[in-house]
Amino acid sequence: SQTIHQWPATLVQPVGSPLSLECTVEGTSNPNLYWYRQAAGRGLQLLFYSVGIGQISSEVPQNLSASRPQDRQFILSSKKLLLSDSGFYLCAWSVGVLAGGPVYYEQYFGPGTRLTVT
Amino acid sequence: KNQVEQSPQSLIILEGKNCTLQCNYTVSPFSNLRWYKQDTGRGPVSLTIMTFSENTKSNGRYTATLDADTKQSSLHITASQLSDSASYICVVRTRNYGQNFVFGPGTRLSVLP
């Protein structure tokens, strides 16, 4: 079975400090990977997605960056955190599912990282 | 512009009561629609997924409907339980390559004893 891991679970960082959040997926190969951010009481905002190693697409210009050094590893980084970077960061992966009809893509989410920038 | 709207923004009901959450979308081309449940501080968990040809799909006490003509979906929760307290997110997938999941803002449901 497939599982997705994120760490750390919670993080408190001062403004201007660097950031590195890691996401790994087990039990599948060549998944599409996603980073989302969810501000308190708000919907999910897509930050980055990747369809393969080294292939990163950014949806929102900001001081964050993402990398995919291995097939099942997705990293979210920042050189200098801002107060506005606080939020709940979710990693997700998707795969095509064939269930007797057209292929549809199921998306699975990790447990999330709660980031507080002080 | 691809958008997903949900209503109400928040809802409070008593345990044992039924409720219905709404989702309207302008996503095109449409591939499928799914409802997620997100407990506070956790990642979303899929409840149902519906393709263009499906009108109704149930998962226990959760029943989702889809009207592809009017681009509306609803999630009906029967005999609510305290554990149903969560945010419910409607997500529509397009057939476009790459970023193809459009998220609604969610409905925050609180079930009180």
PDB file of C-alpha atoms in Angstrom:
ATOM      1  CA  SER A   1       0.000   0.000   0.000  1.00  0.00           C
ATOM      2  CA  GLN A   2       1.029   3.570  -0.524  1.00  0.00           C
ATOM      3  CA  THR A   3       1.909   5.971   2.266  1.00  0.00           C
ATOM      4  CA  ILE A   4       3.010   9.569   2.349  1.00  0.00           C
ATOM      5  CA  HIS A   5       5.184  11.091   5.031  1.00  0.00           C
ATOM      6  CA  GLN A   6       5.825  14.682   5.960  1.00  0.00           C
ATOM      7  CA  TRP A   7       8.162  16.124   8.525  1.00  0.00           C
ATOM      8  CA  PRO A   8       8.405  17.862  10.746  1.00  0.00           C
ATOM      9  CA  ALA A   9       4.821  17.844  12.032  1.00  0.00           C
ATOM     10  CA  THR A  10       5.181  21.273  13.597  1.00  0.00           C
ATOM     11  CA  LEU A  11       7.789  23.976  13.223  1.00  0.00           C
ATOM     12  CA  VAL A  12       8.345  27.389  14.757  1.00  0.00           C
ATOM     13  CA  GLN A  13      10.854  29.550  12.934  1.00  0.00           C
ATOM     14  CA  PRO A  14      11.890  33.216  13.270  1.00  0.00           C
ATOM     15  CA  VAL A  15      11.448  35.647  10.411  1.00  0.00           C
ATOM     16  CA  GLY A  16      14.391  35.558   8.044  1.00  0.00           C
ATOM     17  CA  SER A  17      15.395  32.010   8.854  1.00  0.00           C
ATOM     18  CA  PRO A  18      15.596  29.262   6.205  1.00  0.00           C
ATOM     19  CA  LEU A  19      13.038  26.509   5.747  1.00  0.00           C
ATOM     20  CA  SER A  20      13.129  22.937   4.570  1.00  0.00           C
ATOM     21  CA  LEU A  21      10.069  20.687   4.615  1.00  0.00           C
ATOM     22  CA  GLU A  22      10.322  17.172   3.316  1.00  0.00           C
ATOM     23  CA  CYS A  23       7.740  14.850   1.828  1.00  0.00           C
ATOM     24  CA  THR A  24       8.287  11.250   0.799  1.00  0.00           C
ATOM     25  CA  VAL A  25       5.960   8.741  -0.789  1.00  0.00           C
ATOM     26  CA  GLU A  26       6.198   4.970  -0.485  1.00  0.00           C
ATOM     27  CA  GLY A  27       4.581   2.211  -2.463  1.00  0.00           C
ATOM     28  CA  THR A  28       4.272   3.915  -5.826  1.00  0.00           C
ATOM     29  CA  SER A  29       6.482   5.133  -8.619  1.00  0.00           C
ATOM     30  CA  ASN A  30       6.516   8.271 -10.740  1.00  0.00           C
ATOM     31  CA  PRO A  31       3.672   9.954  -8.880  1.00  0.00           C
ATOM     32  CA  ASN A  32       2.604  13.529  -9.455  1.00  0.00           C
ATOM     33  CA  LEU A  33       3.554  15.454  -6.319  1.00  0.00           C
ATOM     34  CA  TYR A  34       2.069  18.643  -4.913  1.00  0.00           C
ATOM     35  CA  TRP A  35       2.737  21.216  -2.207  1.00  0.00           C
ATOM     36  CA  TYR A  36      -0.254  23.119  -0.832  1.00  0.00           C
ATOM     37  CA  ARG A  37      -0.560  25.788   1.823  1.00  0.00           C
ATOM     38  CA  GLN A  38      -3.624  26.349   3.915  1.00  0.00           C
ATOM     39  CA  ALA A  39      -3.917  29.543   5.929  1.00  0.00           C
ATOM     40  CA  ALA A  40      -6.046  29.443   9.052  1.00  0.00           C
ATOM     41  CA  GLY A  41      -9.715  29.048   8.111  1.00  0.00           C
ATOM     42  CA  ARG A  42      -8.954  29.169   4.383  1.00  0.00           C
ATOM     43  CA  GLY A  43      -8.937  26.766   1.481  1.00  0.00           C
ATOM     44  CA  LEU A  44      -5.941  24.978   0.037  1.00  0.00           C
ATOM     45  CA  GLN A  45      -3.630  27.006  -2.179  1.00  0.00           C
ATOM     46  CA  LEU A  46      -1.451  25.111  -4.643  1.00  0.00           C
ATOM     47  CA  LEU A  47       2.182  26.184  -4.393  1.00  0.00           C
ATOM     48  CA  PHE A  48       4.085  23.717  -6.568  1.00  0.00           C
ATOM     49  CA  TYR A  49       3.508  20.529  -8.478  1.00  0.00           C
ATOM     50  CA  SER A  50       5.867  18.076 -10.085  1.00  0.00           C
ATOM     51  CA  VAL A  51       5.289  15.439 -12.720  1.00  0.00           C
ATOM     52  CA  GLY A  52       8.793  13.984 -12.504  1.00  0.00           C
ATOM     53  CA  ILE A  53      12.312  14.257 -11.100  1.00  0.00           C
ATOM     54  CA  GLY A  54      13.618  17.780 -11.517  1.00  0.00           C
ATOM     55  CA  GLN A  55      10.343  18.980 -13.043  1.00  0.00           C
ATOM     56  CA  ILE A  56       8.757  21.670 -10.897  1.00  0.00           C
ATOM     57  CA  SER A  57       5.929  24.026 -11.771  1.00  0.00           C
ATOM     58  CA  SER A  58       5.165  27.021  -9.603  1.00  0.00           C
ATOM     59  CA  GLU A  59       1.637  28.280  -9.249  1.00  0.00           C
ATOM     60  CA  VAL A  60       2.224  31.245  -6.975  1.00  0.00           C
ATOM     61  CA  PRO A  61       5.293  33.524  -7.161  1.00  0.00           C
ATOM     62  CA  GLN A  62       6.769  33.922  -3.700  1.00  0.00           C
ATOM     63  CA  ASN A  63       9.891  33.371  -1.661  1.00  0.00           C
ATOM     64  CA  LEU A  64       9.367  29.603  -1.571  1.00  0.00           C
ATOM     65  CA  SER A  65      10.938  27.041  -3.851  1.00  0.00           C
ATOM     66  CA  ALA A  66      10.531  23.310  -4.383  1.00  0.00           C
ATOM     67  CA  SER A  67      12.782  20.528  -5.533  1.00  0.00           C
ATOM     68  CA  ARG A  68      12.353  16.891  -6.437  1.00  0.00           C
ATOM     69  CA  PRO A  69      15.753  15.228  -6.145  1.00  0.00           C
ATOM     70  CA  GLN A  70      14.327  11.709  -6.248  1.00  0.00           C
ATOM     71  CA  ASP A  71      11.204  10.159  -7.720  1.00  0.00           C
ATOM     72  CA  ARG A  72       9.356   9.965  -4.427  1.00  0.00           C
ATOM     73  CA  GLN A  73      10.869  12.907  -2.562  1.00  0.00           C
ATOM     74  CA  PHE A  74       9.537  16.440  -2.682  1.00  0.00           C
ATOM     75  CA  ILE A  75      11.127  19.299  -0.730  1.00  0.00           C
ATOM     76  CA  LEU A  76       9.770  22.750   0.013  1.00  0.00           C
ATOM     77  CA  SER A  77      12.352  25.393   0.872  1.00  0.00           C
ATOM     78  CA  SER A  78      12.846  29.032   1.614  1.00  0.00           C
ATOM     79  CA  LYS A  79      15.996  31.079   2.109  1.00  0.00           C
ATOM     80  CA  LYS A  80      14.295  33.691   4.286  1.00  0.00           C
ATOM     81  CA  LEU A  81      10.903  33.141   5.873  1.00  0.00           C
ATOM     82  CA  LEU A  82       8.285  35.876   6.085  1.00  0.00           C
ATOM     83  CA  LEU A  83       5.520  36.215   8.643  1.00  0.00           C
ATOM     84  CA  SER A  84       3.036  35.541   5.857  1.00  0.00           C
ATOM     85  CA  ASP A  85       4.572  32.112   5.290  1.00  0.00           C
ATOM     86  CA  SER A  86       2.859  30.824   8.421  1.00  0.00           C
ATOM     87  CA  GLY A  87       0.312  28.159   7.666  1.00  0.00           C
ATOM     88  CA  PHE A  88      -0.434  24.489   7.306  1.00  0.00           C
ATOM     89  CA  TYR A  89       1.621  22.886   4.540  1.00  0.00           C
ATOM     90  CA  LEU A  90       0.309  19.776   2.877  1.00  0.00           C
ATOM     91  CA  CYS A  91       2.067  17.456   0.500  1.00  0.00           C
ATOM     92  CA  ALA A  92      -0.003  15.303  -1.810  1.00  0.00           C
ATOM     93  CA  TRP A  93       0.479  12.753  -4.536  1.00  0.00           C
ATOM     94  CA  SER A  94      -1.795  11.567  -7.283  1.00  0.00           C
ATOM     95  CA  VAL A  95      -2.014   8.518  -9.472  1.00  0.00           C
ATOM     96  CA  GLY A  96      -4.298   7.390 -12.242  1.00  0.00           C
ATOM     97  CA  VAL A  97      -6.925   4.851 -11.208  1.00  0.00           C
ATOM     98  CA  LEU A  98      -8.632   2.496 -13.622  1.00  0.00           C
ATOM     99  CA  ALA A  99     -11.839   1.070 -12.149  1.00  0.00           C
ATOM    100  CA  GLY A 100     -13.901  -0.280 -14.998  1.00  0.00           C
ATOM    101  CA  GLY A 101     -14.298   3.094 -16.656  1.00  0.00           C
ATOM    102  CA  PRO A 102     -12.248   6.093 -17.730  1.00  0.00           C
ATOM    103  CA  VAL A 103      -9.014   6.635 -15.805  1.00  0.00           C
ATOM    104  CA  TYR A 104      -9.425   9.131 -13.014  1.00  0.00           C
ATOM    105  CA  TYR A 105      -6.786  10.605 -10.767  1.00  0.00           C
ATOM    106  CA  GLU A 106      -7.033  10.095  -7.039  1.00  0.00           C
ATOM    107  CA  GLN A 107      -5.122  12.500  -4.811  1.00  0.00           C
ATOM    108  CA  TYR A 108      -3.796  11.524  -1.398  1.00  0.00           C
ATOM    109  CA  PHE A 109      -2.621  13.960   1.238  1.00  0.00           C
ATOM    110  CA  GLY A 110       0.082  13.756   3.858  1.00  0.00           C
ATOM    111  CA  PRO A 111      -0.481  14.603   7.518  1.00  0.00           C
ATOM    112  CA  GLY A 112       0.740  18.184   7.066  1.00  0.00           C
ATOM    113  CA  THR A 113       3.280  20.483   8.706  1.00  0.00           C
ATOM    114  CA  ARG A 114       2.134  23.351  10.891  1.00  0.00           C
ATOM    115  CA  LEU A 115       4.574  26.235  10.347  1.00  0.00           C
ATOM    116  CA  THR A 116       4.549  29.286  12.592  1.00  0.00           C
ATOM    117  CA  VAL A 117       6.847  32.149  11.666  1.00  0.00           C
ATOM    118  CA  THR A 118       7.495  34.471  14.601  1.00  0.00           C
TER     119      THR A 118
ATOM    120  CA  LYS B   1     -11.483  31.081 -14.928  1.00  0.00           C
ATOM    121  CA  ASN B   2     -11.752  27.721 -13.188  1.00  0.00           C
ATOM    122  CA  GLN B   3     -13.413  28.178  -9.816  1.00  0.00           C
ATOM    123  CA  VAL B   4     -15.133  26.108  -7.161  1.00  0.00           C
ATOM    124  CA  GLU B   5     -17.496  27.742  -4.699  1.00  0.00           C
ATOM    125  CA  GLN B   6     -18.980  26.173  -1.601  1.00  0.00           C
ATOM    126  CA  SER B   7     -21.833  27.086   0.678  1.00  0.00           C
ATOM    127  CA  PRO B   8     -22.445  27.633   3.452  1.00  0.00           C
ATOM    128  CA  GLN B   9     -19.077  28.816   4.680  1.00  0.00           C
ATOM    129  CA  SER B  10     -19.846  27.297   8.074  1.00  0.00           C
ATOM    130  CA  LEU B  11     -22.662  25.278   9.570  1.00  0.00           C
ATOM    131  CA  ILE B  12     -23.662  24.250  13.070  1.00  0.00           C
ATOM    132  CA  ILE B  13     -26.072  21.384  13.605  1.00  0.00           C
ATOM    133  CA  LEU B  14     -27.145  19.151  16.466  1.00  0.00           C
ATOM    134  CA  GLU B  15     -26.047  15.561  16.696  1.00  0.00           C
ATOM    135  CA  GLY B  16     -28.403  13.220  14.878  1.00  0.00           C
ATOM    136  CA  LYS B  17     -29.620  15.842  12.399  1.00  0.00           C
ATOM    137  CA  ASN B  18     -29.085  15.759   8.650  1.00  0.00           C
ATOM    138  CA  CYS B  19     -27.381  18.455   6.598  1.00  0.00           C
ATOM    139  CA  THR B  20     -26.514  19.244   3.006  1.00  0.00           C
ATOM    140  CA  LEU B  21     -23.450  21.077   1.754  1.00  0.00           C
ATOM    141  CA  GLN B  22     -23.339  22.711  -1.661  1.00  0.00           C
ATOM    142  CA  CYS B  23     -20.653  23.018  -4.310  1.00  0.00           C
ATOM    143  CA  ASN B  24     -20.847  25.024  -7.551  1.00  0.00           C
ATOM    144  CA  TYR B  25     -18.080  24.958 -10.103  1.00  0.00           C
ATOM    145  CA  THR B  26     -17.084  26.632 -13.336  1.00  0.00           C
ATOM    146  CA  VAL B  27     -14.240  24.244 -14.121  1.00  0.00           C
ATOM    147  CA  SER B  28     -13.852  23.224 -17.742  1.00  0.00           C
ATOM    148  CA  PRO B  29     -13.200  20.746 -19.150  1.00  0.00           C
ATOM    149  CA  PHE B  30     -14.609  18.639 -16.355  1.00  0.00           C
ATOM    150  CA  SER B  31     -13.091  15.300 -15.420  1.00  0.00           C
ATOM    151  CA  ASN B  32     -14.396  14.407 -11.983  1.00  0.00           C
ATOM    152  CA  LEU B  33     -15.510  15.863  -8.685  1.00  0.00           C
ATOM    153  CA  ARG B  34     -14.591  14.701  -5.229  1.00  0.00           C
ATOM    154  CA  TRP B  35     -15.488  15.546  -1.688  1.00  0.00           C
ATOM    155  CA  TYR B  36     -12.862  15.515   1.047  1.00  0.00           C
ATOM    156  CA  LYS B  37     -13.203  15.609   4.812  1.00  0.00           C
ATOM    157  CA  GLN B  38     -10.484  17.478   6.655  1.00  0.00           C
ATOM    158  CA  ASP B  39     -10.225  17.223  10.408  1.00  0.00           C
ATOM    159  CA  THR B  40      -8.539  20.153  12.129  1.00  0.00           C
ATOM    160  CA  GLY B  41      -4.776  19.937  11.777  1.00  0.00           C
ATOM    161  CA  ARG B  42      -4.906  16.910   9.485  1.00  0.00           C
ATOM    162  CA  GLY B  43      -4.655  16.278   5.784  1.00  0.00           C
ATOM    163  CA  PRO B  44      -7.871  15.902   3.729  1.00  0.00           C
ATOM    164  CA  VAL B  45      -9.297  12.423   3.299  1.00  0.00           C
ATOM    165  CA  SER B  46     -11.360  11.474   0.270  1.00  0.00           C
ATOM    166  CA  LEU B  47     -15.044  10.682   0.844  1.00  0.00           C
ATOM    167  CA  THR B  48     -16.373  10.228  -2.679  1.00  0.00           C
ATOM    168  CA  ILE B  49     -15.350  10.773  -6.272  1.00  0.00           C
ATOM    169  CA  MET B  50     -17.824  11.203  -9.100  1.00  0.00           C
ATOM    170  CA  THR B  51     -17.305  11.220 -12.830  1.00  0.00           C
ATOM    171  CA  PHE B  52     -19.391  12.978 -15.448  1.00  0.00           C
ATOM    172  CA  SER B  53     -21.845  10.111 -15.854  1.00  0.00           C
ATOM    173  CA  GLU B  54     -22.552   9.575 -12.160  1.00  0.00           C
ATOM    174  CA  ASN B  55     -25.447  11.342 -10.441  1.00  0.00           C
ATOM    175  CA  THR B  56     -25.274   9.898  -6.952  1.00  0.00           C
ATOM    176  CA  LYS B  57     -22.707   8.088  -4.894  1.00  0.00           C
ATOM    177  CA  SER B  58     -22.862   7.029  -1.272  1.00  0.00           C
ATOM    178  CA  ASN B  59     -20.216   6.270   1.312  1.00  0.00           C
ATOM    179  CA  GLY B  60     -21.892   5.238   4.534  1.00  0.00           C
ATOM    180  CA  ARG B  61     -23.796   8.206   5.906  1.00  0.00           C
ATOM    181  CA  TYR B  62     -22.386  10.465   3.187  1.00  0.00           C
ATOM    182  CA  THR B  63     -24.239  10.822  -0.117  1.00  0.00           C
ATOM    183  CA  ALA B  64     -22.922  12.999  -2.903  1.00  0.00           C
ATOM    184  CA  THR B  65     -24.896  14.150  -5.921  1.00  0.00           C
ATOM    185  CA  LEU B  66     -23.696  15.651  -9.153  1.00  0.00           C
ATOM    186  CA  ASP B  67     -25.577  17.627 -11.787  1.00  0.00           C
ATOM    187  CA  ALA B  68     -23.102  18.106 -14.606  1.00  0.00           C
ATOM    188  CA  ASP B  69     -25.555  20.268 -16.566  1.00  0.00           C
ATOM    189  CA  THR B  70     -25.895  22.907 -13.867  1.00  0.00           C
ATOM    190  CA  LYS B  71     -22.368  22.233 -12.556  1.00  0.00           C
ATOM    191  CA  GLN B  72     -23.544  21.655  -9.039  1.00  0.00           C
ATOM    192  CA  SER B  73     -22.816  19.030  -6.437  1.00  0.00           C
ATOM    193  CA  SER B  74     -24.080  18.419  -2.947  1.00  0.00           C
ATOM    194  CA  LEU B  75     -22.906  16.347  -0.014  1.00  0.00           C
ATOM    195  CA  HIS B  76     -25.651  15.082   2.272  1.00  0.00           C
ATOM    196  CA  ILE B  77     -24.768  13.825   5.723  1.00  0.00           C
ATOM    197  CA  THR B  78     -27.347  11.669   7.438  1.00  0.00           C
ATOM    198  CA  ALA B  79     -27.736  11.227  11.188  1.00  0.00           C
ATOM    199  CA  SER B  80     -24.748  13.399  11.986  1.00  0.00           C
ATOM    200  CA  GLN B  81     -22.253  12.406  14.639  1.00  0.00           C
ATOM    201  CA  LEU B  82     -19.852  14.467  16.698  1.00  0.00           C
ATOM    202  CA  SER B  83     -16.995  13.019  14.646  1.00  0.00           C
ATOM    203  CA  ASP B  84     -18.459  14.616  11.534  1.00  0.00           C
ATOM    204  CA  SER B  85     -17.208  17.975  12.782  1.00  0.00           C
ATOM    205  CA  ALA B  86     -14.655  18.945  10.162  1.00  0.00           C
ATOM    206  CA  SER B  87     -14.153  20.967   7.006  1.00  0.00           C
ATOM    207  CA  TYR B  88     -15.620  19.487   3.852  1.00  0.00           C
ATOM    208  CA  ILE B  89     -13.830  20.399   0.670  1.00  0.00           C
ATOM    209  CA  CYS B  90     -15.151  20.092  -2.872  1.00  0.00           C
ATOM    210  CA  VAL B  91     -12.476  19.521  -5.502  1.00  0.00           C
ATOM    211  CA  VAL B  92     -12.963  19.426  -9.257  1.00  0.00           C
ATOM    212  CA  ARG B  93     -10.431  17.949 -11.607  1.00  0.00           C
ATOM    213  CA  THR B  94     -10.010  19.194 -15.161  1.00  0.00           C
ATOM    214  CA  ARG B  95      -8.550  17.283 -18.036  1.00  0.00           C
ATOM    215  CA  ASN B  96      -5.771  19.803 -18.395  1.00  0.00           C
ATOM    216  CA  TYR B  97      -2.202  18.599 -18.001  1.00  0.00           C
ATOM    217  CA  GLY B  98      -0.292  19.557 -14.878  1.00  0.00           C
ATOM    218  CA  GLN B  99      -2.186  21.448 -12.200  1.00  0.00           C
ATOM    219  CA  ASN B 100      -5.606  20.007 -12.653  1.00  0.00           C
ATOM    220  CA  PHE B 101      -7.235  19.980  -9.222  1.00  0.00           C
ATOM    221  CA  VAL B 102      -9.330  23.041  -8.387  1.00  0.00           C
ATOM    222  CA  PHE B 103     -10.171  23.310  -4.700  1.00  0.00           C
ATOM    223  CA  GLY B 104     -13.168  24.946  -3.090  1.00  0.00           C
ATOM    224  CA  PRO B 105     -12.698  26.938   0.131  1.00  0.00           C
ATOM    225  CA  GLY B 106     -14.511  24.310   2.192  1.00  0.00           C
ATOM    226  CA  THR B 107     -17.489  24.299   4.534  1.00  0.00           C
ATOM    227  CA  ARG B 108     -16.743  24.152   8.218  1.00  0.00           C
ATOM    228  CA  LEU B 109     -19.268  21.820   9.908  1.00  0.00           C
ATOM    229  CA  SER B 110     -19.679  21.725  13.665  1.00  0.00           C
ATOM    230  CA  VAL B 111     -21.856  19.024  15.189  1.00  0.00           C
ATOM    231  CA  LEU B 112     -22.963  19.794  18.729  1.00  0.00           C
ATOM    232  CA  PRO B 113     -24.257  17.301  21.321  1.00  0.00           C
TER     233      PRO B 113
END
